[in-house]
Each structure stands twice: as C-alpha cells, then as structure tokens.
Amino acid sequence: KAGVTQTPRYLIKTRGQQVTLSCSPISGHRSVSWYQQTPGQGLQFLFEYFSETQRNKGNFPGRFSGRQFSNSRSEMNVSTLELGDSALYLCASSPSTSLETQYFGPGTRLLVL
Amino acid sequence: QKEVEQNSGPLSVPEGAIASLNCTYSDRGSQSFFWYRQYSGKSPELIMSIYSNGDKEDGRFTAQLNKASQYVSLLIRDSQPSDSATYLCAVENTGNQFYFGTGTSLTVIP
C-alpha cells in the first residue's frame, strides 16, 4: 500500500507571497492532519480534516487554511508568508482520528526569504 | 506554560544501557499519550501508546504513565546505535487536540 505523499518536497518563497501544499493520504484513510515543525517550537498541530470537514484546529492565525476533497486529498494554504513560516510541514493520514493510527508523510520543507 | 514539555537533551548513553526519556503535560484531563521516534531528515513514526496509569512494555521499550503527576516516560533497554534519534512525546488533551513536545535527542554511543 502506498504511503502518504506530499508535494512539493521543497519550496522557496518570498515574504508576502502565498503557498499551497498538497497531501495525498493512504488509500482508504479519511482523516488528514497537518503539522508545522520548527526547531524552536517542535511539532505543532495546524488542523485536521475528516470527510471534507475541518474537525479540529490548532492555534494558528487565519493565514493558515486548508481543505479536503472528496477523494480525501488535502491542501494547505498559507497566505501573506512571513519569515517565521519557514518550517517543515507534515501531513498525516489516518482511518480514524487517533494519533495511534496516524502515518506521516515525508513533509514539505518551506523556506521563506 | 507549554502543553507538553520535554528535556531537549542531548542525551547520550552507551550501547547496552537504559535510556530514560521524560515528558510532562499540563492538561490534567488528557487521556491519550504517545511516543514517536524521528530520525534526522525523516518523519515521525509511532513507537508506543499508553492510556492507563502504570507501565506498558513492547520489546525493548517501556512506556510509563503517572496521571496524578502528569508525567510520561519512555525507557529503552539495551540501547542500540540505531536508537539514536529524536523522541517526541505527544498528548491528546480533553479538547481532542494533539500536542507534541519539542523532542529529546538521544545518541547511543557504540
């Protein structure tokens, strides 16, 4: 079974731009969660989608948004990029909402200049 | 106060020794606790989950939970160089939100 895939793997943007990251979950998984990982803050939960509905949201500003499509693929968008948005963005898929069944993708490394 | 706190390390132990990793959490009502391992440049992978007070063993790994002290630990027996990684503690709080610690870097010295 194919794992979680994320595209692109690397991205360089400048301040003020916007970016869209994509995540394809494991086949059959309906839950997709997004995380931001930085050296200083560690892994922080952004939001979780299940069957196209956002079920949970972390403490991030409204510049961070996401959506999920009917095939469970998910996208995350960050508008008006700031230098502090430079991070590894990880997507995790699960057949449920438990951390016990979450499988992480390889991540998208975003650098904001 | 952070939701989940871990000593960042680095923690170094000789091969064959016991590595002890600790984590505290702030939401007393949290019910689900997890340990993830993350190798450099890789994604986190689940090692252990624990839900009840006490110990839970899986091979060389033992997770310990003390809800009264809001404390979770992970013991790695017979540490191997391949155990060298960053270990992340994660907690699901009463609001069904997941919080991760910043991780403890472990190095096992051959």
Short mmCIF file of C-alpha atoms in Angstrom, two decimals:
data_model
loop_
_atom_site.label_atom_id
_atom_site.label_comp_id
_atom_site.label_asym_id
_atom_site.label_seq_id
_atom_site.Cartn_x
_atom_site.Cartn_y
_atom_site.Cartn_z
CA LYS A 1 0.00 0.00 0.00
CA ALA A 2 1.44 3.39 -0.94
CA GLY A 3 2.26 5.74 1.90
CA VAL A 4 1.34 9.35 2.43
CA THR A 5 2.69 11.58 -0.30
CA GLN A 6 3.30 15.30 -0.12
CA THR A 7 4.11 17.74 -2.87
CA PRO A 8 6.22 19.65 -3.39
CA ARG A 9 9.03 18.38 -1.18
CA TYR A 10 10.88 21.68 -1.15
CA LEU A 11 9.73 25.21 -1.75
CA ILE A 12 11.28 28.66 -1.61
CA LYS A 13 9.04 31.72 -1.41
CA THR A 14 9.44 35.36 -0.51
CA ARG A 15 7.63 37.32 2.17
CA GLY A 16 4.12 38.32 1.23
CA GLN A 17 3.59 35.51 -1.23
CA GLN A 18 1.18 32.66 -0.72
CA VAL A 19 1.78 28.94 -0.96
CA THR A 20 -0.31 25.80 -1.41
CA LEU A 21 0.89 22.41 -0.21
CA SER A 22 -0.69 19.13 -1.17
CA CYS A 23 -1.13 15.84 0.68
CA SER A 24 -2.41 12.52 -0.64
CA PRO A 25 -3.35 10.15 2.18
CA ILE A 26 -3.00 6.41 2.30
CA SER A 27 -5.78 4.78 0.31
CA GLY A 28 -8.84 4.33 2.48
CA HIS A 29 -7.80 6.89 5.07
CA ARG A 30 -10.33 9.66 5.53
CA SER A 31 -8.59 11.78 8.14
CA VAL A 32 -5.78 14.16 7.21
CA SER A 33 -3.95 16.28 9.73
CA TRP A 34 -1.38 19.00 9.13
CA TYR A 35 1.52 19.92 11.38
CA GLN A 36 4.24 22.55 11.35
CA GLN A 37 7.65 21.55 12.64
CA THR A 38 10.33 24.07 13.57
CA PRO A 39 13.47 23.65 15.70
CA GLY A 40 12.23 26.11 18.32
CA GLN A 41 8.58 25.14 18.63
CA GLY A 42 8.72 21.50 17.67
CA LEU A 43 5.75 19.81 16.04
CA GLN A 44 2.60 21.91 16.20
CA PHE A 45 -0.87 20.85 15.15
CA LEU A 46 -2.46 23.01 12.47
CA PHE A 47 -5.77 21.33 11.63
CA GLU A 48 -7.48 18.06 10.89
CA TYR A 49 -9.96 17.17 8.17
CA PHE A 50 -12.27 14.22 8.01
CA SER A 51 -14.64 13.60 5.12
CA GLU A 52 -14.09 17.12 3.76
CA THR A 53 -14.91 18.78 7.10
CA GLN A 54 -12.46 20.53 9.38
CA ARG A 55 -12.93 18.81 12.71
CA ASN A 56 -10.14 20.30 14.72
CA LYS A 57 -7.93 23.35 14.57
CA GLY A 58 -4.76 24.39 16.35
CA ASN A 59 -3.71 27.84 17.45
CA PHE A 60 -2.52 29.31 14.19
CA PRO A 61 -3.57 32.61 12.56
CA GLY A 62 -6.17 32.71 9.83
CA ARG A 63 -3.42 32.97 7.21
CA PHE A 64 -3.22 29.20 7.53
CA SER A 65 -6.12 27.41 5.91
CA GLY A 66 -6.86 24.06 4.43
CA ARG A 67 -9.39 21.94 2.68
CA GLN A 68 -10.08 18.34 1.85
CA PHE A 69 -11.50 16.95 -1.34
CA SER A 70 -13.93 14.10 -1.84
CA ASN A 71 -11.05 11.71 -2.59
CA SER A 72 -9.54 12.63 0.82
CA ARG A 73 -6.63 14.53 -0.71
CA SER A 74 -5.93 17.69 1.22
CA GLU A 75 -4.36 21.03 0.55
CA MET A 76 -2.97 23.57 2.95
CA ASN A 77 -2.63 27.23 2.05
CA VAL A 78 -0.59 29.91 3.74
CA SER A 79 -1.22 33.47 2.64
CA THR A 80 0.96 36.55 3.16
CA LEU A 81 4.01 34.50 4.06
CA GLU A 82 6.24 35.61 6.91
CA LEU A 83 9.85 34.66 7.60
CA GLY A 84 8.64 32.70 10.63
CA ASP A 85 6.60 30.42 8.40
CA SER A 86 9.80 28.71 7.30
CA ALA A 87 9.34 25.18 8.54
CA LEU A 88 8.77 21.56 7.68
CA TYR A 89 5.08 20.98 7.04
CA LEU A 90 3.98 17.44 7.74
CA CYS A 91 0.77 15.78 6.74
CA ALA A 92 -0.51 12.68 8.47
CA SER A 93 -3.34 10.39 7.42
CA SER A 94 -5.42 8.03 9.48
CA PRO A 95 -8.52 5.87 9.08
CA SER A 96 -9.74 7.48 12.33
CA THR A 97 -8.69 10.46 14.40
CA SER A 98 -6.40 8.72 16.83
CA LEU A 99 -2.70 9.53 16.91
CA GLU A 100 -2.17 5.81 17.24
CA THR A 101 -3.15 5.25 13.64
CA GLN A 102 -1.58 8.32 12.08
CA TYR A 103 1.05 7.86 9.41
CA PHE A 104 3.17 10.82 8.50
CA GLY A 105 4.23 11.85 5.03
CA PRO A 106 7.78 12.96 4.17
CA GLY A 107 6.92 16.62 4.59
CA THR A 108 7.30 19.79 2.57
CA ARG A 109 10.20 21.99 3.57
CA LEU A 110 9.26 25.65 3.07
CA LEU A 111 11.82 28.42 3.14
CA VAL A 112 10.56 31.99 3.20
CA LEU A 113 13.10 34.64 2.23
CA GLN B 1 3.19 27.02 30.17
CA LYS B 2 3.53 24.65 27.24
CA GLU B 3 1.05 21.82 26.87
CA VAL B 4 3.82 19.22 26.65
CA GLU B 5 7.37 19.65 27.88
CA GLN B 6 10.43 17.52 27.34
CA ASN B 7 14.10 17.96 28.07
CA SER B 8 15.68 18.74 24.72
CA GLY B 9 18.87 16.91 25.61
CA PRO B 10 21.03 15.84 24.04
CA LEU B 11 21.00 12.62 25.97
CA SER B 12 23.93 10.27 25.43
CA VAL B 13 24.05 6.69 26.67
CA PRO B 14 26.49 3.87 25.95
CA GLU B 15 25.37 0.92 23.89
CA GLY B 16 23.54 -1.64 26.01
CA ALA B 17 22.49 0.87 28.69
CA ILE B 18 18.98 2.03 29.56
CA ALA B 19 17.88 5.34 28.07
CA SER B 20 15.23 7.23 30.04
CA LEU B 21 13.17 9.92 28.35
CA ASN B 22 10.72 12.09 30.25
CA CYS B 23 7.72 14.23 29.44
CA THR B 24 5.24 16.32 31.45
CA TYR B 25 1.89 17.68 30.31
CA SER B 26 -0.36 20.44 31.55
CA ASP B 27 -3.95 19.28 30.81
CA ARG B 28 -4.87 17.05 33.75
CA GLY B 29 -7.79 15.60 31.81
CA SER B 30 -5.64 14.23 28.97
CA GLN B 31 -6.30 10.57 28.27
CA SER B 32 -4.04 9.51 25.41
CA PHE B 33 -0.28 9.58 25.35
CA PHE B 34 2.18 8.65 22.63
CA TRP B 35 5.86 8.36 21.95
CA TYR B 36 7.18 8.96 18.45
CA ARG B 37 10.68 8.48 17.09
CA GLN B 38 12.06 10.77 14.41
CA TYR B 39 15.33 10.08 12.65
CA SER B 40 17.17 13.06 11.24
CA GLY B 41 15.56 14.16 7.99
CA LYS B 42 12.69 11.71 8.36
CA SER B 43 9.08 11.84 9.52
CA PRO B 44 7.93 10.83 13.00
CA GLU B 45 6.91 7.22 13.49
CA LEU B 46 4.86 5.84 16.38
CA ILE B 47 6.68 3.70 18.95
CA MET B 48 4.26 3.38 21.83
CA SER B 49 0.87 4.50 23.02
CA ILE B 50 -0.36 4.41 26.62
CA TYR B 51 -3.73 5.26 28.09
CA SER B 52 -3.73 3.90 31.66
CA ASN B 53 -1.54 4.54 34.68
CA GLY B 54 1.37 2.16 35.02
CA ASP B 55 3.77 0.53 32.64
CA LYS B 56 3.33 -0.78 29.13
CA GLU B 57 6.06 -2.88 27.60
CA ASP B 58 6.76 -3.59 23.94
CA GLY B 59 10.04 -5.33 23.26
CA ARG B 60 12.89 -3.14 24.47
CA PHE B 61 10.55 -0.19 25.02
CA THR B 62 8.55 0.55 28.17
CA ALA B 63 6.18 3.49 28.47
CA GLN B 64 5.24 4.68 31.95
CA LEU B 65 2.29 6.91 32.79
CA ASN B 66 1.50 8.69 36.04
CA LYS B 67 -1.61 10.82 35.60
CA ALA B 68 -1.50 12.18 39.15
CA SER B 69 1.94 13.64 38.46
CA GLN B 70 1.08 14.40 34.80
CA TYR B 71 4.19 12.57 33.77
CA VAL B 72 5.00 10.17 30.94
CA SER B 73 8.29 8.43 30.34
CA LEU B 74 9.87 6.08 27.86
CA LEU B 75 12.57 3.60 28.80
CA ILE B 76 14.71 1.97 26.13
CA ARG B 77 16.52 -1.11 27.39
CA ASP B 78 19.68 -2.48 25.78
CA SER B 79 20.06 0.73 23.77
CA GLN B 80 21.46 0.30 20.27
CA PRO B 81 23.16 2.84 17.99
CA SER B 82 20.10 2.51 15.72
CA ASP B 83 18.03 4.02 18.55
CA SER B 84 19.84 7.33 18.05
CA ALA B 85 17.07 9.73 17.08
CA THR B 86 14.80 12.43 18.46
CA TYR B 87 11.96 11.14 20.60
CA LEU B 88 8.72 13.08 20.64
CA CYS B 89 6.13 12.87 23.37
CA ALA B 90 2.56 13.57 22.23
CA VAL B 91 -0.62 14.09 24.22
CA GLU B 92 -4.26 14.24 23.19
CA ASN B 93 -5.95 16.69 25.53
CA THR B 94 -9.55 16.99 26.65
CA GLY B 95 -10.34 19.11 23.59
CA ASN B 96 -9.19 16.29 21.31
CA GLN B 97 -6.24 18.37 20.21
CA PHE B 98 -2.83 16.85 19.81
CA TYR B 99 0.22 18.46 21.34
CA PHE B 100 3.80 17.39 20.82
CA GLY B 101 6.83 18.13 22.91
CA THR B 102 9.86 19.63 21.21
CA GLY B 103 11.63 16.28 21.46
CA THR B 104 14.64 14.80 23.20
CA SER B 105 17.69 14.00 21.10
CA LEU B 106 19.18 10.62 22.01
CA THR B 107 22.62 9.42 20.97
CA VAL B 108 23.68 5.84 21.69
CA ILE B 109 27.44 5.56 21.73
CA PRO B 110 28.89 2.27 20.42
#
